[in-house]
XYZ file of C-alpha atoms in Angstrom:
527
model
C -68.523 -31.108 150.481
C -69.683 -28.186 152.629
C -71.616 -29.298 155.723
C -74.831 -27.728 156.968
C -72.911 -26.556 160.030
C -70.540 -24.623 157.755
C -73.544 -23.097 156.020
C -75.366 -22.059 159.222
C -74.544 -18.392 158.789
C -75.691 -18.447 155.158
C -78.934 -20.242 156.055
C -79.542 -17.641 158.750
C -79.191 -14.869 156.172
C -81.606 -16.686 153.849
C -84.119 -16.957 156.701
C -83.819 -13.211 157.264
C -85.255 -12.564 153.792
C -88.768 -13.282 155.027
C -88.421 -11.525 158.388
C -89.521 -7.965 159.134
C -86.310 -6.555 160.584
C -85.223 -2.944 161.134
C -83.019 -1.841 158.243
C -79.980 -1.289 160.444
C -80.213 -4.759 161.992
C -80.675 -6.393 158.600
C -77.659 -4.610 157.128
C -75.477 -5.510 160.111
C -76.473 -9.182 159.832
C -75.381 -9.121 156.175
C -71.932 -7.887 157.245
C -71.731 -10.484 160.035
C -72.391 -13.255 157.526
C -69.893 -11.907 154.971
C -67.104 -11.503 157.533
C -67.678 -15.011 158.899
C -67.402 -16.545 155.443
C -64.589 -14.237 154.335
C -62.511 -13.081 157.313
C -61.116 -9.548 156.870
C -60.108 -6.551 158.935
C -62.855 -4.237 157.677
C -66.121 -4.520 155.788
C -68.684 -1.871 154.828
C -72.091 -1.681 153.172
C -72.758 1.641 151.443
C -75.981 2.860 149.806
C -75.844 5.076 146.718
C -77.650 8.411 147.054
C -77.371 10.366 143.808
C -73.553 10.383 143.250
C -72.532 9.741 146.851
C -72.091 6.515 148.814
C -73.500 6.610 152.351
C -72.334 3.950 154.870
C -75.292 2.069 156.404
C -73.317 -0.637 158.255
C -69.611 -1.115 159.000
C -67.347 -3.719 160.592
C -63.800 -3.037 161.782
C -63.935 0.673 160.876
C -63.939 3.626 163.237
C -67.362 4.723 164.442
C -67.146 8.067 162.670
C -67.168 6.223 159.330
C -70.982 6.061 159.536
C -71.072 9.851 159.480
C -68.882 10.173 156.383
C -70.119 10.609 152.818
C -67.999 9.213 149.987
C -68.447 11.114 146.748
C -67.727 8.853 143.761
C -65.965 11.733 142.028
C -63.430 11.928 144.878
C -62.964 8.207 145.548
C -61.808 6.387 142.380
C -61.688 2.930 144.023
C -65.343 3.140 145.044
C -66.172 4.534 141.617
C -64.457 1.546 139.964
C -66.329 -0.940 142.187
C -69.661 0.729 141.394
C -68.935 0.641 137.654
C -68.279 -3.115 137.451
C -70.647 -6.063 137.682
C -69.216 -8.762 139.942
C -66.354 -8.671 142.472
C -63.403 -6.350 141.805
C -60.060 -6.822 143.576
C -57.364 -4.186 143.426
C -53.703 -5.067 142.960
C -51.436 -4.663 145.965
C -49.453 -1.987 144.111
C -52.564 -0.086 142.962
C -51.889 3.640 143.221
C -55.548 4.645 143.652
C -56.082 6.004 147.196
C -58.107 3.774 149.482
C -61.084 5.556 151.128
C -60.528 3.676 154.398
C -56.854 4.468 154.914
C -56.510 5.425 158.575
C -60.092 4.385 159.386
C -59.487 0.680 160.037
C -59.558 -0.169 163.743
C -55.948 -1.119 164.518
C -55.300 -4.331 166.470
C -54.074 -3.694 169.994
C -50.605 -5.072 169.300
C -50.145 -2.488 166.539
C -51.853 0.402 168.291
C -48.766 2.600 168.074
C -48.300 1.992 164.366
C -51.120 3.298 162.144
C -51.577 0.951 159.205
C -53.072 1.581 155.795
C -55.210 -0.856 153.829
C -53.056 -3.203 151.707
C -55.642 -5.554 150.202
C -58.951 -4.238 148.927
C -61.920 -5.696 147.055
C -65.585 -4.950 146.598
C -68.743 -5.651 144.662
C -71.561 -3.531 143.317
C -75.065 -4.459 144.525
C -77.921 -4.170 142.041
C -81.683 -4.171 142.684
C -83.908 -4.667 139.632
C -80.990 -3.718 137.406
C -80.499 -0.491 139.388
C -77.283 0.170 141.276
C -78.201 0.216 144.967
C -74.722 0.537 146.457
C -71.513 -1.364 147.112
C -70.041 -3.807 149.615
C -66.309 -3.536 150.372
C -63.790 -5.814 152.125
C -60.370 -4.649 153.283
C -57.328 -6.202 154.914
C -54.134 -4.785 156.408
C -51.802 -7.430 154.903
C -51.040 -7.703 151.192
C -52.348 -10.925 149.626
C -54.878 -11.515 152.399
C -57.607 -12.348 149.863
C -55.434 -14.682 147.708
C -57.155 -17.847 148.906
C -60.723 -16.602 148.601
C -63.095 -18.431 146.252
C -64.355 -15.638 143.968
C -67.318 -17.744 142.812
C -68.452 -18.275 146.384
C -67.881 -14.592 147.080
C -70.059 -13.621 144.119
C -72.831 -15.926 145.413
C -72.572 -14.289 148.808
C -72.743 -10.858 147.191
C -75.925 -11.876 145.371
C -77.380 -13.092 148.667
C -76.419 -9.764 150.232
C -78.180 -7.977 147.359
C -81.287 -10.111 147.968
C -81.229 -9.175 151.640
C -80.907 -5.498 150.762
C -83.784 -5.876 148.300
C -85.905 -7.381 151.073
C -85.128 -4.388 153.266
C -86.080 -2.008 150.457
C -89.360 -3.810 149.807
C -90.218 -3.909 153.509
C -89.478 -0.199 153.670
C -91.620 0.504 150.596
C -94.522 -1.516 152.016
C -94.213 0.337 155.300
C -94.204 3.688 153.479
C -97.262 2.723 151.421
C -99.082 1.557 154.538
C -98.250 4.808 156.328
C -99.354 6.803 153.281
C -102.633 4.889 153.080
C -103.235 5.409 156.794
C -102.632 9.162 156.487
C -104.971 9.410 153.500
C -107.652 7.322 155.236
C -107.509 9.449 158.368
C -107.701 12.632 156.302
C -110.734 11.311 154.399
C -112.499 10.300 157.610
C -111.869 13.713 159.143
C -113.056 15.575 156.053
C -116.270 13.533 155.889
C -116.924 13.963 159.596
C -116.492 17.725 159.477
C -118.898 20.057 161.278
C -121.857 21.299 159.249
C -122.118 24.974 158.433
C -124.778 26.008 160.938
C -126.895 29.127 160.443
C -129.724 30.542 158.331
C -128.843 34.231 158.238
C -128.923 36.008 154.900
C -125.137 36.338 154.786
C -124.671 32.613 155.459
C -127.239 31.631 152.835
C -125.401 33.825 150.344
C -122.110 32.166 151.282
C -123.618 28.692 150.888
C -124.928 29.652 147.450
C -121.425 30.721 146.412
C -119.943 27.489 147.782
C -122.419 25.462 145.726
C -121.543 27.522 142.660
C -117.761 27.118 142.801
C -117.458 23.685 144.488
C -117.940 21.630 141.330
C -115.305 23.586 139.400
C -111.537 23.104 139.551
C -110.875 26.771 140.360
C -108.544 27.684 143.198
C -110.505 29.268 146.054
C -109.182 31.806 148.552
C -111.259 31.915 151.746
C -111.045 35.248 153.552
C -112.244 36.152 157.009
C -111.318 37.005 160.554
C -109.774 34.523 162.947
C -112.297 32.009 164.233
C -115.068 32.540 161.667
C -114.917 28.948 160.409
C -112.817 29.102 157.258
C -111.925 25.419 157.655
C -115.655 24.543 157.678
C -116.009 26.372 154.363
C -113.084 24.397 152.906
C -114.696 21.137 154.053
C -118.005 22.141 152.477
C -116.261 22.995 149.198
C -114.573 19.587 149.162
C -117.730 17.636 150.111
C -119.696 19.260 147.278
C -116.937 18.827 144.684
C -116.223 16.021 142.218
C -113.235 15.118 144.418
C -115.343 14.304 147.484
C -114.324 10.616 147.394
C -110.649 11.609 147.467
C -108.785 13.009 150.481
C -108.972 16.539 151.826
C -105.518 17.240 153.277
C -105.056 20.264 155.537
C -101.886 22.153 156.440
C -101.708 25.059 158.868
C -98.993 27.256 157.375
C -98.604 29.411 160.485
C -95.417 28.987 162.513
C -93.693 26.733 159.942
C -90.062 27.589 159.348
C -88.638 27.290 155.839
C -87.289 23.719 156.077
C -90.326 22.373 157.888
C -92.757 24.092 155.504
C -90.972 22.645 152.454
C -90.901 19.166 153.994
C -94.582 19.345 154.985
C -95.663 20.509 151.533
C -93.410 18.480 149.256
C -92.044 15.681 151.463
C -88.394 14.772 151.900
C -85.933 12.099 150.881
C -84.000 10.043 153.384
C -81.015 12.027 154.626
C -82.344 15.348 153.279
C -81.628 16.989 156.632
C -80.658 16.045 160.160
C -83.302 13.694 161.507
C -84.693 12.647 158.101
C -84.050 8.944 158.667
C -86.822 7.800 156.315
C -88.519 9.063 153.194
C -91.743 10.978 153.777
C -94.538 12.006 151.453
C -95.636 15.633 151.654
C -99.141 17.050 151.715
C -99.237 17.419 147.922
C -98.642 13.693 147.424
C -101.173 12.781 150.113
C -103.759 15.014 148.433
C -103.141 13.642 144.923
C -106.529 13.358 143.221
C -108.178 15.356 146.011
C -107.963 18.745 147.679
C -105.185 20.500 149.590
C -106.332 23.116 152.117
C -103.628 25.658 152.999
C -104.812 27.405 156.149
C -103.150 30.705 157.083
C -101.402 30.761 153.697
C -100.345 34.353 154.308
C -97.833 33.086 156.884
C -95.710 31.142 154.376
C -92.083 32.330 154.009
C -91.347 34.066 150.696
C -88.931 31.322 149.617
C -91.652 28.681 150.040
C -94.134 30.908 148.220
C -91.877 30.747 145.147
C -91.697 26.939 145.285
C -95.453 26.675 145.834
C -96.033 28.867 142.775
C -93.881 26.562 140.625
C -95.937 23.560 141.724
C -99.197 25.345 140.921
C -97.852 26.230 137.486
C -96.362 22.845 136.564
C -98.237 20.298 138.675
C -94.884 18.700 139.555
C -93.185 18.463 142.946
C -89.750 17.452 144.149
C -89.183 16.073 147.611
C -86.666 17.966 149.684
C -83.266 16.379 149.047
C -84.379 14.595 145.856
C -84.077 15.455 142.161
C -86.945 13.175 141.118
C -90.187 14.798 139.912
C -93.640 13.642 141.010
C -96.709 14.768 139.076
C -99.770 15.473 141.204
C -103.384 16.412 140.515
C -104.485 18.607 143.406
C -107.116 21.294 143.842
C -105.949 24.151 146.040
C -108.127 25.868 148.636
C -106.332 28.501 150.704
C -107.439 30.616 153.644
C -106.114 33.657 155.443
C -107.186 36.286 157.949
C -104.697 38.736 156.449
C -105.433 41.348 153.811
C -103.259 39.708 151.159
C -103.427 42.688 148.821
C -101.877 44.782 151.582
C -99.282 42.037 152.113
C -98.453 42.119 148.392
C -97.977 45.893 148.488
C -95.751 45.520 151.553
C -93.612 42.898 149.758
C -94.497 40.107 152.194
C -96.536 38.079 149.719
C -95.895 37.359 146.057
C -98.347 39.040 143.699
C -98.216 36.165 141.178
C -99.013 33.612 143.905
C -101.847 35.784 145.206
C -103.461 35.818 141.763
C -102.997 32.046 141.441
C -104.712 31.413 144.771
C -107.517 33.981 144.560
C -109.165 32.873 141.333
C -112.434 32.723 143.286
C -112.355 34.605 146.619
C -114.938 33.751 149.295
C -115.540 36.092 152.230
C -116.749 34.402 155.421
C -118.843 36.830 157.503
C -117.897 37.467 161.138
C -120.265 36.176 163.790
C -121.433 39.700 164.729
C -123.009 40.007 161.255
C -124.883 36.718 161.442
C -127.687 37.808 163.777
C -129.550 34.963 165.423
C -127.186 32.352 163.962
C -125.342 32.716 167.259
C -128.160 30.880 169.043
C -128.119 27.997 166.551
C -124.370 27.676 166.966
C -124.816 27.845 170.737
C -127.233 24.934 170.542
C -124.665 22.877 168.635
C -121.915 23.553 171.185
C -124.239 23.050 174.163
C -125.158 19.586 172.916
C -121.455 18.724 172.600
C -120.863 19.904 176.174
C -123.940 18.048 177.451
C -122.514 14.776 176.153
C -119.002 15.584 177.350
C -120.179 16.485 180.877
C -122.685 13.631 181.112
C -125.729 15.728 182.020
C -129.327 15.143 180.932
C -130.020 18.683 179.683
C -128.018 21.883 179.214
C -129.734 25.139 178.289
C -129.303 28.914 178.234
C -131.376 31.285 180.309
C -133.253 34.038 178.481
C -130.750 36.643 179.753
C -127.839 34.493 178.576
C -129.369 34.269 175.097
C -129.677 38.054 174.973
C -126.057 38.377 176.081
C -124.944 36.120 173.223
C -126.981 38.156 170.739
C -125.603 41.434 172.017
C -121.919 40.533 172.151
C -119.565 41.590 169.339
C -117.583 38.297 169.322
C -114.076 39.482 168.403
C -113.012 35.811 168.399
C -116.064 34.756 166.377
C -117.317 31.141 166.386
C -114.213 29.813 168.106
C -114.690 32.289 170.958
C -118.354 31.277 171.246
C -117.376 27.611 171.526
C -114.855 28.284 174.288
C -117.158 30.650 176.161
C -119.932 28.045 176.274
C -117.514 25.301 177.399
C -116.380 27.480 180.318
C -119.948 28.475 181.187
C -121.146 24.864 181.124
C -118.467 23.867 183.651
C -119.383 26.771 185.943
C -123.096 25.975 185.723
C -122.460 22.312 186.480
C -120.518 23.189 189.652
C -123.409 25.364 190.857
C -126.082 22.741 190.111
C -124.135 19.760 191.463
C -126.380 17.295 193.254
C -128.395 15.456 190.655
C -130.221 18.318 188.901
C -131.371 17.031 185.516
C -131.494 20.374 183.694
C -128.443 22.609 183.944
C -129.175 26.231 183.040
C -126.420 28.668 182.105
C -127.056 32.194 183.359
C -125.670 35.408 181.889
C -122.941 35.950 184.484
C -121.494 32.492 183.847
C -120.783 33.421 180.213
C -118.078 35.807 181.435
C -118.036 37.881 178.209
C -115.415 40.475 179.105
C -113.195 40.748 176.035
C -115.425 43.190 174.122
C -118.421 45.413 174.924
C -122.018 44.242 174.915
C -124.716 46.064 172.977
C -128.359 46.415 173.931
C -130.660 44.159 171.958
C -134.417 43.829 172.233
C -135.858 40.357 172.689
C -137.346 40.168 169.208
C -134.477 41.256 166.929
C -130.902 40.297 166.253
C -127.854 42.123 167.523
C -126.736 45.206 165.696
C -123.545 44.067 163.953
C -121.614 47.261 164.587
C -122.487 49.206 167.741
C -121.859 52.895 167.369
C -123.077 53.011 163.758
C -126.484 54.619 163.306
C -128.987 52.917 160.981
C -132.242 54.294 159.741
C -135.432 52.348 160.337
C -135.505 50.112 157.250
C -138.399 50.573 154.886
C -138.601 47.008 153.630
C -142.270 46.981 152.712
C -142.701 46.155 149.047
C -139.077 44.988 148.625
C -137.952 41.468 147.780
C -135.079 39.854 149.685
C -132.403 40.963 147.214
C -133.583 44.598 147.284
C -133.878 44.624 151.070
C -130.378 43.124 151.439
C -128.909 45.732 149.065
C -130.618 48.525 151.019
C -129.277 47.184 154.310
C -125.741 46.827 152.876
C -125.784 50.381 151.559
C -126.936 51.768 154.923
C -124.266 49.803 156.774
C -121.466 50.948 154.461
C -122.624 54.584 154.619
C -122.789 54.494 158.426
C -119.312 52.990 158.813
C -117.819 55.367 156.250
C -119.284 58.308 158.153
C -117.869 56.917 161.395
C -114.413 56.554 159.762
C -114.451 59.979 158.069
C -114.656 58.449 154.603
C -111.634 56.136 155.055
C -112.440 53.143 152.828
C -109.534 51.021 154.121
C -110.632 51.465 157.730
C -114.245 50.742 156.773
C -113.175 47.550 154.969
C -111.289 46.345 158.061
C -114.295 46.968 160.319
C -116.651 45.284 157.864
C -114.265 42.340 157.512
C -113.998 42.530 153.721
C -111.235 43.120 151.216
C -110.983 46.806 150.282
C -111.222 46.072 146.542
C -114.326 43.958 147.142
C -115.851 46.768 149.192
C -115.305 49.209 146.327
C -116.908 46.774 143.884
C -119.890 46.265 146.191
C -120.318 50.020 146.619
C -120.328 50.489 142.836
C -122.906 47.710 142.458
C -125.076 49.381 145.096
C -124.836 52.694 143.239
C -122.859 54.377 146.009
C -119.951 55.421 143.779
C -119.315 55.834 140.088
């Protein structure tokens, strides 16, 4: 009768089933137990990935074995082991080549005489009736395994399979927990997003369009210069949509190389590329049921554009390195500061993808066109800086307010935020000594990246200095008529300044050229 002392290694392996161990440690402990119960010269645990066996733990084999990949089509012994339920031992005179010939660590006394494997056996490991991999045992002497109890070996193999199953379940739980954490963080960030601040006519018009399209499932392409707040528009679209309780997942497509972009979008399988030690869900899977925001979509490599188009057409994704399809339900919102139509004509962006993404285009106005919105935004950023700097009050002098109104803001809202953060620090250093109210003066704003324009104290900044506007005759006009009149005057002035060049005028106005033509036709400026 087997004593408990003889079963200590087996009991240790049973105890491991309930322990949270790193995969590598768990696999190595399985081999330690097997080799103690069944002494041999070499033992290996290999996981099946598609049609290839990948070593995950080895004993008695050269270290480079862990870097090898054993294709079943090229290794008939491993193929035979994988095809049979239960242990399989090969005859000593078996002519099938052994995959470990020359890889077994040779005992020191035989170091000058390379030896091949002469006794070989193995067993397939199944999880939930699915082939997970194989476990192999090898010896240098023929007949080494003659005295082994095959029934006991099969029990040990089943215990090894249970240990592997525990590792897989621990891994799956860890992946689900990580996925849930990513989704939760994304949902918290999307719900805590900054409000769209401003009451200018152009911002009210934008908010009306957001409300119109948010509840639909249409793809939205947000257009606008760098720093205008395209991400805030995406957050507003998501918050007002039927998917608001699901995650909003964001991906900045700029500066992603091809492999990284594919992995970020679609995820990757374990071993898909160097460094992919675990499976990873991509942004599409994280956004399932919700919204995926692709910022700077114009920066995507052409090869990734083709794969993105296939996902938009089919609703199915494949992780990098996997042939398994995942169906996802995702609404796409994309943003770019590029003129994508120009990119299409230049061959840098796919026309079919452009049409898929721009079902409903939204143009975000630059800050220079938003008039006195700049002061409302300044108030928002000043309050953030007041809290950050720990002061009782932080305000702008009258001259500083006029400077903000008169500046062209080439960097838009982002530039305003940074300018106020710098100015607040400078003002604090000047007023150090317990002053309760810190006032920012004009010189501390340090607006040197673009020219200032002269603005009276009772009207907003002219959006485009250099263009000449007539005194508007708004008496008797409603808001829509007055806005149309102002738009027509602005377009005419910029066209005159650019000698009738519509493309140049569109760039200055910050709109798509086709949209500018449509607006001009609606205003009666062209047939």
